[in-house]
Short mmCIF file of C-alpha atoms and ligand atoms in Angstrom, two decimals:
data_model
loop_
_atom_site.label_atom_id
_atom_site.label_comp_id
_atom_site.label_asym_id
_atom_site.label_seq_id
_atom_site.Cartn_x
_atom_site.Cartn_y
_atom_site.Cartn_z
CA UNK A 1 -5.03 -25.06 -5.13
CA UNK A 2 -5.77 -21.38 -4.50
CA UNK A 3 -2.68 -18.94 -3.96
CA UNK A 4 -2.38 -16.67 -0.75
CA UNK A 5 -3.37 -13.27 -1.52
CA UNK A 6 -1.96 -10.41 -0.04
CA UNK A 7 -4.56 -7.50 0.35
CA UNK A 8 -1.26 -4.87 0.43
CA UNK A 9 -3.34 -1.62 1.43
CA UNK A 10 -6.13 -1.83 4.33
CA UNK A 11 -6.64 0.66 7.26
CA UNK A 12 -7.10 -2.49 9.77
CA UNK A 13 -7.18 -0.09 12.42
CA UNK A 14 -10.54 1.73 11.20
CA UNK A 15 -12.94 -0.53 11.31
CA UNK A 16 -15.90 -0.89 13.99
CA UNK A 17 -14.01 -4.61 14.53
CA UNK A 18 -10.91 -5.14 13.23
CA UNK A 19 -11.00 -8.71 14.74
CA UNK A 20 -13.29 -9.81 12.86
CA UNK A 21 -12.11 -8.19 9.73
CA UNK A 22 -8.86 -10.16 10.31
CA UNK A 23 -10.43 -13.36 11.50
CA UNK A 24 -12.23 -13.54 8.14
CA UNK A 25 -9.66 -12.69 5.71
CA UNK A 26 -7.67 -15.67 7.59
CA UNK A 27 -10.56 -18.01 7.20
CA UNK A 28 -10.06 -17.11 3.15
CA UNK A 29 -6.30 -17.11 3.02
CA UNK A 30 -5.89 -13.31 2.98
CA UNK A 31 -2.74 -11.91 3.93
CA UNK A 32 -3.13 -8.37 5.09
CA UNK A 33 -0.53 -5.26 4.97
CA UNK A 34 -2.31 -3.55 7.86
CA UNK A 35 -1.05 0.50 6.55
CA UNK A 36 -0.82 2.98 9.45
CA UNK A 37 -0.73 6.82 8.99
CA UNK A 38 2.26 7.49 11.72
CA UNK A 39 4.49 6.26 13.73
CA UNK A 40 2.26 6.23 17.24
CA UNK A 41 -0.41 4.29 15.03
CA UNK A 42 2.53 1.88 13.79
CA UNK A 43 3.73 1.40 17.62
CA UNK A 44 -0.02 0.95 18.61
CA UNK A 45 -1.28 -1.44 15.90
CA UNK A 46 2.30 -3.52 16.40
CA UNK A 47 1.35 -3.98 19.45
CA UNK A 48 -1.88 -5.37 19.17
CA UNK A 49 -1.61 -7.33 16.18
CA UNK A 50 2.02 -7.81 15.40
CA UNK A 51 2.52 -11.48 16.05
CA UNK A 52 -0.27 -12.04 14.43
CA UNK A 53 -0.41 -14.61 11.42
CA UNK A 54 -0.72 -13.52 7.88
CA UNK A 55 -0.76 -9.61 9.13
CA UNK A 56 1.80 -7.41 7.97
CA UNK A 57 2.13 -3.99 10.06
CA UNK A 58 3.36 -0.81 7.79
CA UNK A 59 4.89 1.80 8.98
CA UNK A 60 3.16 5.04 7.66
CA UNK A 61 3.47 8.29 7.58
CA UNK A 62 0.51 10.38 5.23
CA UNK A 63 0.67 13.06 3.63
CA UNK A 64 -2.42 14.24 4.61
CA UNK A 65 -1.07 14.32 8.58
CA UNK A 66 2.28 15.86 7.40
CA UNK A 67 0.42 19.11 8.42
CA UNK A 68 0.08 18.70 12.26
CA UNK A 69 2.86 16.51 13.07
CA UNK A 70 5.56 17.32 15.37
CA UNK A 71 9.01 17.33 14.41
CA UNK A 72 9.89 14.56 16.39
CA UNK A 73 7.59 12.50 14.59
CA UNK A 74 10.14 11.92 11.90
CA UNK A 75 12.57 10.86 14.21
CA UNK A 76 10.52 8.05 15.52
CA UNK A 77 9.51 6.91 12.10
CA UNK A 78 13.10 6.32 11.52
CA UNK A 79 13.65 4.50 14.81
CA UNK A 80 11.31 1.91 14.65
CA UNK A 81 12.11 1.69 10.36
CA UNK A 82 14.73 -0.60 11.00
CA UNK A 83 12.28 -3.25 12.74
CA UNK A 84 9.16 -3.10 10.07
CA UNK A 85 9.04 -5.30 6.88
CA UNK A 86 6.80 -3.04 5.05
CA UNK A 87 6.21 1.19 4.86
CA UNK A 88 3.27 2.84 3.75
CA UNK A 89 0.90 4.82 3.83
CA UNK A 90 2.97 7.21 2.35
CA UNK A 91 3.29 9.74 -0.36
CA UNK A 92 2.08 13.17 -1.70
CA UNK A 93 -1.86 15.14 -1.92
CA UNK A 94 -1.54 17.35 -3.48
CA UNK A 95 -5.32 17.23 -4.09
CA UNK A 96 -7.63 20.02 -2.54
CA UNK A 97 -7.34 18.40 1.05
CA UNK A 98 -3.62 18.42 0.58
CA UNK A 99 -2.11 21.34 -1.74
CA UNK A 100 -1.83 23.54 1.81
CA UNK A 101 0.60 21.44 2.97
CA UNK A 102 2.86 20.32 -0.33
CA UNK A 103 6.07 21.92 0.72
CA UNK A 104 6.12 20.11 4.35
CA UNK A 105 5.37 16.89 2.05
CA UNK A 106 7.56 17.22 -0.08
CA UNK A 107 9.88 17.26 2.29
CA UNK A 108 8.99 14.13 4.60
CA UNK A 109 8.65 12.26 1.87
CA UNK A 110 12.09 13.04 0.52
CA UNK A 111 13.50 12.31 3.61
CA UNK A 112 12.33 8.99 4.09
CA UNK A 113 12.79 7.98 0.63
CA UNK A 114 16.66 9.08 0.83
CA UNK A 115 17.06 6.81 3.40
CA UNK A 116 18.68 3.46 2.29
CA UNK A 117 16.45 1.14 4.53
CA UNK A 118 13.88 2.11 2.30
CA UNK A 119 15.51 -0.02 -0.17
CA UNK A 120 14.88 -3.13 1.28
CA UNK A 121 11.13 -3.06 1.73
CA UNK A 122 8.12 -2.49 0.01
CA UNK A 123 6.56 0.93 -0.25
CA UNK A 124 2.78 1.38 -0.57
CA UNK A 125 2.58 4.98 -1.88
CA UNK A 126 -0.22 7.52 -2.36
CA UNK A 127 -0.20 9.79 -5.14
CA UNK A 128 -3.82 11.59 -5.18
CA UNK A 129 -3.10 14.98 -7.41
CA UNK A 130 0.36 14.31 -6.95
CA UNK A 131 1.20 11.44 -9.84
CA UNK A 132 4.07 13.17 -11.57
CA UNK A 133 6.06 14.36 -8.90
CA UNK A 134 5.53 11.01 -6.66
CA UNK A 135 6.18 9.00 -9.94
CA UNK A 136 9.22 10.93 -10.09
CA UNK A 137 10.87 10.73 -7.00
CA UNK A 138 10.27 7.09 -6.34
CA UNK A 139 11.71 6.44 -9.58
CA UNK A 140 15.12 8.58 -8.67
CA UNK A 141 14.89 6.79 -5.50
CA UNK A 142 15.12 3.42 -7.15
CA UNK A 143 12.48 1.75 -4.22
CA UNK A 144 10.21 -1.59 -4.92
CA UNK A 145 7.12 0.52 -4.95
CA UNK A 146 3.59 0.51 -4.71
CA UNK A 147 1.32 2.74 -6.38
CA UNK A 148 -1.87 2.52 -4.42
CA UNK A 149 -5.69 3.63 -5.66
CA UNK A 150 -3.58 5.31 -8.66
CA UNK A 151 -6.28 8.09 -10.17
CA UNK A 152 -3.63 10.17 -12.65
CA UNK A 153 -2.87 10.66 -16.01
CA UNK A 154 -1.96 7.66 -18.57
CA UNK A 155 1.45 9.25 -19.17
CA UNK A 156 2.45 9.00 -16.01
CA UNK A 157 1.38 5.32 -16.02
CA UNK A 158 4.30 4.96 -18.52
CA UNK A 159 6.84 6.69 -16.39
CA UNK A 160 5.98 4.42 -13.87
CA UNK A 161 6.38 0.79 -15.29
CA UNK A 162 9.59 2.18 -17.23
CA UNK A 163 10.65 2.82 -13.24
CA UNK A 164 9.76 -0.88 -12.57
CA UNK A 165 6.55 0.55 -10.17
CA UNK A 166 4.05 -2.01 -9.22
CA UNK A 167 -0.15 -0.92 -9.03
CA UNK A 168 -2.22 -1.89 -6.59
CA UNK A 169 -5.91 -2.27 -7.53
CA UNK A 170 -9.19 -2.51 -5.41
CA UNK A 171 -12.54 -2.73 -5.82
CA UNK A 172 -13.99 0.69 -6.13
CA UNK A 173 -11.20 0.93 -9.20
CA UNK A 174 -12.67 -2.16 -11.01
CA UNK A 175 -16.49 0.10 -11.35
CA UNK A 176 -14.80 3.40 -12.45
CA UNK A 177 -15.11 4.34 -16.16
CA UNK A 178 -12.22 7.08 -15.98
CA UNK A 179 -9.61 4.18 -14.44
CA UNK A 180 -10.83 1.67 -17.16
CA UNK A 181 -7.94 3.10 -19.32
CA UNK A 182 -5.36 2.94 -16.62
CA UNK A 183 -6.26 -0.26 -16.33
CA UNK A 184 -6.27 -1.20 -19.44
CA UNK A 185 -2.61 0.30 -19.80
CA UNK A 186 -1.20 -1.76 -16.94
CA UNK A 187 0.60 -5.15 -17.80
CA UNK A 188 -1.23 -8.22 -16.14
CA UNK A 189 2.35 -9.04 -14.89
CA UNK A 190 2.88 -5.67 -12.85
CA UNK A 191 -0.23 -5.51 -10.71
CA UNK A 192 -1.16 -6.61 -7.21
CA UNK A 193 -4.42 -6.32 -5.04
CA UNK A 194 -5.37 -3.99 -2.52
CA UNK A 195 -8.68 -2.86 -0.44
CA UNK A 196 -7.90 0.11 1.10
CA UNK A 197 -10.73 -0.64 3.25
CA UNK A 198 -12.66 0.60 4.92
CA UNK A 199 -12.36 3.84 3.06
CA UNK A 200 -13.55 1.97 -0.35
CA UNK A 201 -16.76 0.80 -0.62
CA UNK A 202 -17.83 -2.73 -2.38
CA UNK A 203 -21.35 -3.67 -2.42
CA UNK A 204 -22.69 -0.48 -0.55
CA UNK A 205 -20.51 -1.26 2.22
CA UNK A 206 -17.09 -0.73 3.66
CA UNK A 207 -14.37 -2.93 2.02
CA UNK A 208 -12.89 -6.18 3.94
CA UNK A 209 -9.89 -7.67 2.77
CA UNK A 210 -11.60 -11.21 0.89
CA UNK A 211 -13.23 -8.29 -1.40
CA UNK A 212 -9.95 -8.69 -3.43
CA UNK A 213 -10.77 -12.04 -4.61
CA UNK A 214 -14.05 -9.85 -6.37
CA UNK A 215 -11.04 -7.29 -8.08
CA UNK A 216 -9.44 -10.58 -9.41
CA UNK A 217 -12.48 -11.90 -11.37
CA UNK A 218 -12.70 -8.48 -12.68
CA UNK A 219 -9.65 -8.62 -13.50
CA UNK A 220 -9.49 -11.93 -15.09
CA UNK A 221 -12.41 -10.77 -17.44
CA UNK A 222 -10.08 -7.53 -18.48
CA UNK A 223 -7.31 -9.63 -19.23
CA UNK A 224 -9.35 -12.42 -21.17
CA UNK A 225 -8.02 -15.28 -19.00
CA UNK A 226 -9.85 -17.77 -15.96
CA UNK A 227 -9.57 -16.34 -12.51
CA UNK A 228 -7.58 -19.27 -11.42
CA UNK A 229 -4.86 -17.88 -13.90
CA UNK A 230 -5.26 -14.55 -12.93
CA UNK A 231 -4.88 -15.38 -8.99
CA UNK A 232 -1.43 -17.59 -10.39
CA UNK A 233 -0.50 -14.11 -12.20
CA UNK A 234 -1.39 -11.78 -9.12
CA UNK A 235 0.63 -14.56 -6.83
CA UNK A 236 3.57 -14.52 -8.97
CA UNK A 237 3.59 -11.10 -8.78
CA UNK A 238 3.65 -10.44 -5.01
CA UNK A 239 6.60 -12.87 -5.12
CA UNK A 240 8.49 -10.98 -7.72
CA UNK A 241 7.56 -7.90 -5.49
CA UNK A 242 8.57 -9.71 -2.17
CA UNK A 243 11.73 -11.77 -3.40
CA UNK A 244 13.53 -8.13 -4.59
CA UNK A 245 15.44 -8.48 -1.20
CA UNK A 246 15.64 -11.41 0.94
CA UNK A 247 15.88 -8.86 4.00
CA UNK A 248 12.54 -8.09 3.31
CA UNK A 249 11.32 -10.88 4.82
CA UNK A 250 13.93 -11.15 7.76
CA UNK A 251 13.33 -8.41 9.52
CA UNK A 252 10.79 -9.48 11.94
CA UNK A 253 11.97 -10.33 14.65
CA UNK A 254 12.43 -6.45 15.38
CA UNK A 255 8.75 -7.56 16.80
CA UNK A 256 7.50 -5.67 19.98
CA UNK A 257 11.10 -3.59 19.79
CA UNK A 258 9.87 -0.16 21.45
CA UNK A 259 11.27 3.41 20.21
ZN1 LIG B 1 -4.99 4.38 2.37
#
């Protein structure tokens, strides 16, 4: 028996045909957490694919759009939190596309993290340039967290299991030399999958979500053990990281709810 796998970071809404995309990762028993980058792309993608089987829409907010955003924005985001099941993207850049704008992150995302809803859902969380301070603050915050496409320092790799943090891992990770040590650091029992398609790239092409089931025969080499075992590990994981709070899962039928 194979386990459902739950792709927990894919930009759905950027690819030439997101039907298809989805269609496919259903035919393989993918379960998608279909990230948005506000709350207008969270209304819009809810819309289209929110009753949709095995798709989980995530309420977003990027730091890399904290820039030009209204303040009204915010607002929404926490009028339509209370009918989502998931949140992400979010998090801090402070990278060279994002340093310009660290203050107005830094404030967004202390905002929604200080918010107690938060609590009760998974976060996927970006952290590009930013690994400390993000580490930090979702740590204080005490949220079941995600650390997506993480890229920073081993020490702070620490910090974050001590925190209870989960890591998300994707293909493009699996071929990099410098995150062969991160990986290497991160217990088998505190990672889960991800694609963040189709901004990675697998096999000269975009990423689709089945592409995980590639990251767990990598990832079955790394830790020594069959992939079968390593898709049990990776399912027992997204159940440890889903059964934190059984309100996690009954929030739904918020469904088609408009702000
Ligand atoms: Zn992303």
């Amino acid at each position: 028996m194979t386990a459902t796998l739950i792709d927990t970071h894919c930009h759905i809404d950027a690819y030439n045909d997101p039907v298809s995309v989805l269609d496919q990762a259903a035919a393989r028993g993918v379960q998608i957490v279909a990230v948005t980058e506000g709350p207008g792309a969270y209304r819009r993608l809810r819309t289209r694919l929110g009753r949709r089987e095995g798709v989980h829409v995530a309420l977003g907010f990027h730091p890399l759009r904290v820039g030009n955003v209204a303040p009204y924005d915010l607002a929404r985001f926490f009028r339509l939190l209370p009918q989502t099941s998931w949140i992400g993207e979010i998090g801090l850049d402070f990278s060279r596309s994002g340093v310009a704008t660290k203050k107005q992150q830094l404030k967004v995302f202390e905002a929604i993290l200080s918010d107690p809803q938060v609590r009760t859902r998974p976060l996927t969380v970006h952290s590009r340039g930013a690994e400390r301070e993000t580490v930090a603050r979702l740590a204080q915050a005490q949220v079941n967290a995600i650390l997506h496409w993480y890229t920073g320092p081993l020490s702070v790799v620490d910090d974050a299991l001590a925190a209870g943090l989960w890591f998300s891992v994707n293909p493009a990770m699996t071929r990099s030399a410098k995150i062969a040590a991160v990986l290497q650091r991160i217990p088998a029992e505190r990672v889960l999958l991800e694609t963040d398609g189709p901004y990675s790239r697998c096999n000269n092409r975009p990423t689709v979500p089945v592409d995980i089931k590639t990251t767990v025969r990598h990832l079955a080499q790394l830790w020594g053990i069959s992939s079968e075992d390593a898709e049990a590990t990776i399912s027992r994981n997204q159940q440890g990281l889903l059964g934190r709070d059984t309100t996690v899962r009954s929030v739904e039928p918020g469904l088609g709810q408009s702000d």
